[in-house]
XYZ file of C-alpha atoms in Angstrom:
329
model
C -147.692 38.240 175.404
C -149.588 39.590 178.735
C -150.273 38.013 177.579
C -148.709 39.137 176.537
C -153.447 41.031 178.051
C -149.326 38.583 175.801
C -148.948 39.893 175.280
C -149.539 37.973 178.323
C -149.634 36.430 179.622
C -148.109 37.206 179.676
C -148.366 36.967 179.826
C -149.954 36.419 181.890
C -147.358 37.881 179.652
C -147.101 38.130 182.170
C -149.366 41.001 181.018
C -152.510 43.368 177.459
C -152.059 42.924 173.681
C -154.564 44.301 171.183
C -156.336 41.582 169.284
C -156.133 41.258 165.533
C -159.598 41.986 164.000
C -161.680 38.918 163.194
C -163.952 39.449 160.296
C -167.297 40.563 161.407
C -166.421 40.904 164.921
C -165.020 44.100 166.210
C -164.451 42.838 169.823
C -160.906 41.550 168.596
C -159.777 45.234 168.961
C -160.058 45.006 172.825
C -156.873 44.992 174.690
C -155.550 41.822 176.061
C -154.052 42.170 179.726
C -153.084 38.201 179.735
C -149.716 38.824 178.352
C -147.388 39.674 180.981
C -146.073 42.798 180.432
C -147.054 46.486 180.954
C -147.451 48.513 177.836
C -145.432 51.673 177.280
C -147.257 54.359 175.739
C -144.843 55.544 173.100
C -144.700 53.133 170.161
C -141.832 52.333 167.821
C -138.864 53.778 170.205
C -135.595 51.996 169.622
C -133.816 51.274 172.866
C -130.124 50.269 171.885
C -128.676 48.758 175.226
C -125.370 47.530 175.665
C -123.394 46.187 178.416
C -121.606 49.401 179.179
C -118.335 47.313 179.628
C -115.306 47.040 177.356
C -115.985 45.609 174.067
C -112.718 43.509 174.290
C -113.700 41.790 177.716
C -117.356 41.267 176.175
C -115.878 39.462 173.238
C -113.259 37.309 175.486
C -116.165 36.316 177.699
C -118.546 35.533 174.715
C -115.673 33.035 173.465
C -114.532 35.401 170.842
C -117.664 35.225 169.067
C -118.065 37.714 166.401
C -120.013 40.903 167.427
C -123.852 40.729 166.291
C -126.806 42.991 166.603
C -130.179 41.512 167.094
C -133.509 43.764 167.462
C -136.073 42.382 169.721
C -139.707 43.879 169.704
C -141.146 44.460 173.161
C -143.827 46.248 174.978
C -142.251 47.236 178.069
C -138.544 48.362 177.292
C -138.449 50.871 180.195
C -138.706 47.852 182.657
C -135.224 47.688 184.561
C -134.771 43.712 183.984
C -134.393 44.553 180.132
C -131.142 46.278 181.053
C -130.106 43.251 183.139
C -130.847 41.010 180.252
C -129.053 42.941 177.545
C -125.810 43.553 179.682
C -125.867 39.660 180.031
C -126.394 38.942 176.364
C -123.589 41.214 175.663
C -121.227 39.520 178.061
C -122.325 35.996 177.390
C -122.740 35.952 173.482
C -121.075 39.299 172.295
C -124.798 40.185 171.059
C -125.837 43.821 171.196
C -129.562 43.743 171.883
C -131.840 46.541 170.545
C -135.097 46.765 172.081
C -137.765 48.232 170.003
C -140.652 49.494 171.876
C -144.406 49.247 170.730
C -147.064 51.046 172.463
C -149.878 48.938 170.464
C -149.802 45.274 170.713
C -151.018 44.988 166.983
C -147.701 46.254 165.789
C -144.815 43.874 166.923
C -145.969 40.871 164.855
C -146.329 42.612 161.442
C -142.886 44.243 162.340
C -141.313 41.050 162.678
C -143.042 39.727 159.559
C -141.524 42.834 157.649
C -137.985 42.267 159.061
C -138.005 45.682 161.141
C -137.356 43.570 164.088
C -135.594 40.008 164.392
C -137.662 38.738 167.326
C -140.391 39.916 169.476
C -141.577 39.048 173.309
C -144.771 40.412 174.354
C -147.297 37.665 173.718
C -148.482 34.387 174.667
C -149.130 31.367 172.407
C -153.042 31.989 172.036
C -152.429 35.353 171.103
C -149.952 34.431 168.386
C -152.147 31.715 167.220
C -155.015 34.006 166.580
C -152.623 36.496 164.876
C -151.223 33.549 162.388
C -154.622 32.491 161.567
C -156.061 35.986 161.069
C -153.206 37.263 159.097
C -151.979 33.892 157.271
C -148.643 34.259 158.923
C -146.280 31.549 160.232
C -144.381 33.227 163.180
C -143.177 30.478 165.667
C -142.177 30.343 169.269
C -138.769 29.702 170.090
C -138.626 29.912 173.917
C -140.804 30.226 176.883
C -140.608 32.819 179.438
C -143.477 32.730 181.952
C -147.318 32.561 182.705
C -149.314 35.151 184.485
C -152.484 33.849 186.373
C -155.743 35.598 185.586
C -157.571 36.424 188.793
C -161.250 36.890 189.938
C -161.597 39.693 192.374
C -164.519 40.972 194.641
C -164.843 43.953 196.661
C -167.908 42.312 198.557
C -166.886 38.802 199.012
C -164.003 37.106 200.511
C -164.467 33.446 198.947
C -166.071 32.128 195.800
C -168.365 30.243 198.106
C -169.973 33.503 199.414
C -170.911 34.787 196.050
C -174.664 34.278 195.654
C -176.787 32.904 193.020
C -177.408 35.411 189.921
C -174.668 37.815 191.335
C -173.225 39.741 188.409
C -169.488 38.735 187.455
C -167.719 40.773 184.783
C -165.297 39.526 182.138
C -163.157 41.033 179.551
C -164.923 40.986 176.429
C -162.075 40.504 173.997
C -162.065 37.104 172.266
C -159.070 35.785 174.014
C -159.569 37.193 177.467
C -163.411 36.180 177.380
C -162.533 32.730 176.745
C -159.876 32.612 179.451
C -162.110 34.403 181.850
C -164.980 31.909 181.242
C -162.547 29.112 181.963
C -161.452 30.604 185.279
C -165.057 30.864 186.279
C -165.645 27.218 185.165
C -162.469 26.158 187.444
C -163.890 28.269 190.242
C -167.227 26.108 189.960
C -169.623 29.109 189.047
C -170.422 27.907 185.541
C -169.954 25.077 183.089
C -168.969 25.506 179.306
C -169.992 23.111 176.388
C -167.700 20.448 175.952
C -165.592 21.838 178.956
C -164.493 24.826 177.066
C -161.657 25.905 175.078
C -159.230 28.783 174.043
C -161.979 30.270 172.087
C -165.115 29.814 174.070
C -167.630 32.687 174.421
C -170.654 33.438 176.508
C -172.748 31.506 174.001
C -170.956 28.166 174.995
C -172.334 28.600 178.817
C -174.357 25.562 179.577
C -175.161 26.322 183.037
C -174.156 28.973 185.352
C -174.617 30.215 188.952
C -173.869 33.883 188.334
C -174.920 36.399 185.554
C -171.901 36.876 183.403
C -171.165 40.276 181.849
C -168.727 41.079 179.296
C -167.086 44.441 179.625
C -163.956 46.256 177.956
C -160.850 44.829 179.805
C -159.871 48.237 181.105
C -163.242 48.534 182.843
C -163.328 45.247 184.749
C -161.195 46.729 187.576
C -163.187 49.772 188.019
C -166.378 47.980 188.133
C -165.326 45.493 190.899
C -163.764 48.518 193.005
C -167.019 50.487 192.867
C -168.963 47.589 193.895
C -171.128 47.841 190.625
C -170.572 44.000 189.913
C -170.181 41.220 192.750
C -166.871 40.276 190.979
C -164.738 40.427 188.102
C -162.074 38.949 186.057
C -159.290 41.384 185.828
C -156.000 41.379 183.904
C -152.777 41.765 185.573
C -151.881 45.204 184.368
C -155.521 46.650 185.000
C -155.453 45.061 188.465
C -151.959 46.749 189.261
C -152.858 49.958 188.080
C -156.203 49.767 190.291
C -154.306 48.663 193.363
C -155.776 45.166 193.294
C -153.255 42.974 194.933
C -152.531 39.368 193.958
C -153.224 37.994 197.373
C -156.659 39.677 197.550
C -157.981 37.634 194.501
C -160.678 35.094 195.197
C -159.544 32.590 192.677
C -157.104 32.523 189.713
C -156.235 29.938 187.021
C -153.220 27.388 187.775
C -150.356 28.342 185.744
C -149.270 24.696 186.024
C -152.060 23.191 184.583
C -152.779 21.926 180.943
C -155.361 24.462 180.347
C -152.701 27.270 180.966
C -150.472 26.002 177.861
C -151.893 28.537 175.338
C -151.138 31.538 177.861
C -147.264 30.817 178.205
C -145.402 34.055 177.078
C -142.789 33.497 174.317
C -140.035 34.813 172.248
C -141.265 34.597 168.654
C -139.254 34.451 165.389
C -140.016 34.329 161.708
C -140.454 30.636 160.717
C -137.281 30.562 158.708
C -135.364 31.534 161.975
C -136.908 29.164 164.442
C -133.755 27.200 164.588
C -131.344 30.057 164.484
C -128.673 29.237 167.334
C -128.230 32.801 168.567
C -131.843 33.488 168.773
C -132.420 30.130 170.816
C -129.620 31.310 173.201
C -131.235 34.775 173.594
C -134.495 33.057 174.841
C -132.645 30.756 177.136
C -130.872 33.624 178.835
C -134.219 35.226 179.880
C -133.992 32.493 182.520
C -130.873 33.652 184.066
C -131.539 34.062 187.760
C -130.766 37.848 187.793
C -133.098 38.433 184.961
C -135.975 36.295 186.430
C -135.432 38.367 189.638
C -135.968 41.374 188.030
C -138.915 40.163 186.203
C -140.752 39.130 189.460
C -139.914 42.599 190.838
C -141.519 44.302 187.965
C -144.580 42.088 188.058
C -145.444 41.907 191.846
C -144.088 38.290 192.060
C -146.777 36.783 189.699
C -144.513 35.333 187.175
C -144.525 31.755 186.845
C -141.603 30.779 184.660
C -141.699 28.156 182.042
C -138.702 26.485 180.166
C -140.766 24.655 177.758
C -138.649 23.549 174.703
C -139.236 25.123 171.400
C -140.707 22.186 169.658
C -143.023 21.657 172.270
C -144.199 25.253 172.203
C -144.528 24.964 168.269
C -146.807 21.938 168.918
C -149.042 23.839 171.275
C -149.015 26.546 168.716
C -150.420 24.087 165.795
C -153.178 22.906 168.246
C -154.312 26.549 169.332
C -154.266 27.473 165.709
C -156.617 24.693 164.834
C -158.877 25.903 167.536
C -158.654 29.267 166.256
C -159.636 28.199 162.529
C -162.717 26.199 164.089
C -163.730 29.169 165.870
C -163.832 31.318 162.809
């Protein structure tokens, strides 16, 4: 759930989800790039991927388990690591995974709720919390994938310290990435937020600042920094990749291992009644097979920071972020 922008993270989700609409605030329709995966333009395409091996061999290697099919909603089904993953699942669990691809991040959660898919993997916890609160839903995280750092770029300056007073810094203007962008700038020492900020902070929460913060559509931040129209910009991973901005060129980025990064862990998600489903939990675990993780890193420029947070802990983080979402409304 790049973020799932994930969604990011995802999200970063890796990785940019389309935010559910907030009443009276159209900015929630902006794209999240914190998720962690690249969006494939065609929505609703089902990819039925099997191991390509002999069914009897697969059944034997899976301990004679009865064959099963599980539909997983994703936003990047064309990425090669998914073939590695589905082959592994067939071999280990005798489960055929059908990847249902969505080109619009607003679709996978409703599809899960309606039973069109069994799981989804495109978003980070913060995106899911915002969706659950906005839609009165109870979707739960059942496995962690990775966090994708959110970087600050500049075409003019080589370090945060070089950025002069009152320089203009662009950040994404959607609710979730705006908050995370502000937290990045705070961690970089460029501003301070009321009460230290949180997962739903906005520019109205800035208490003091060295720079002028300008919210822009997430898709415009990379162009703004490359053209030099701003001194720097927070750029989500997929837009940075498209613009040729390299990870090593970032002046600063948030720490994926920090407590503040917990809401940006990208996840496998299930309906609440399926959160303890043994097969689904095993499917989430197999994402961390070394061959799968290697493919994820190759597809994401080595930016993924993998997490193996237990499902129960992810669900506790979700509760906390949902409380913050309700307070923000």
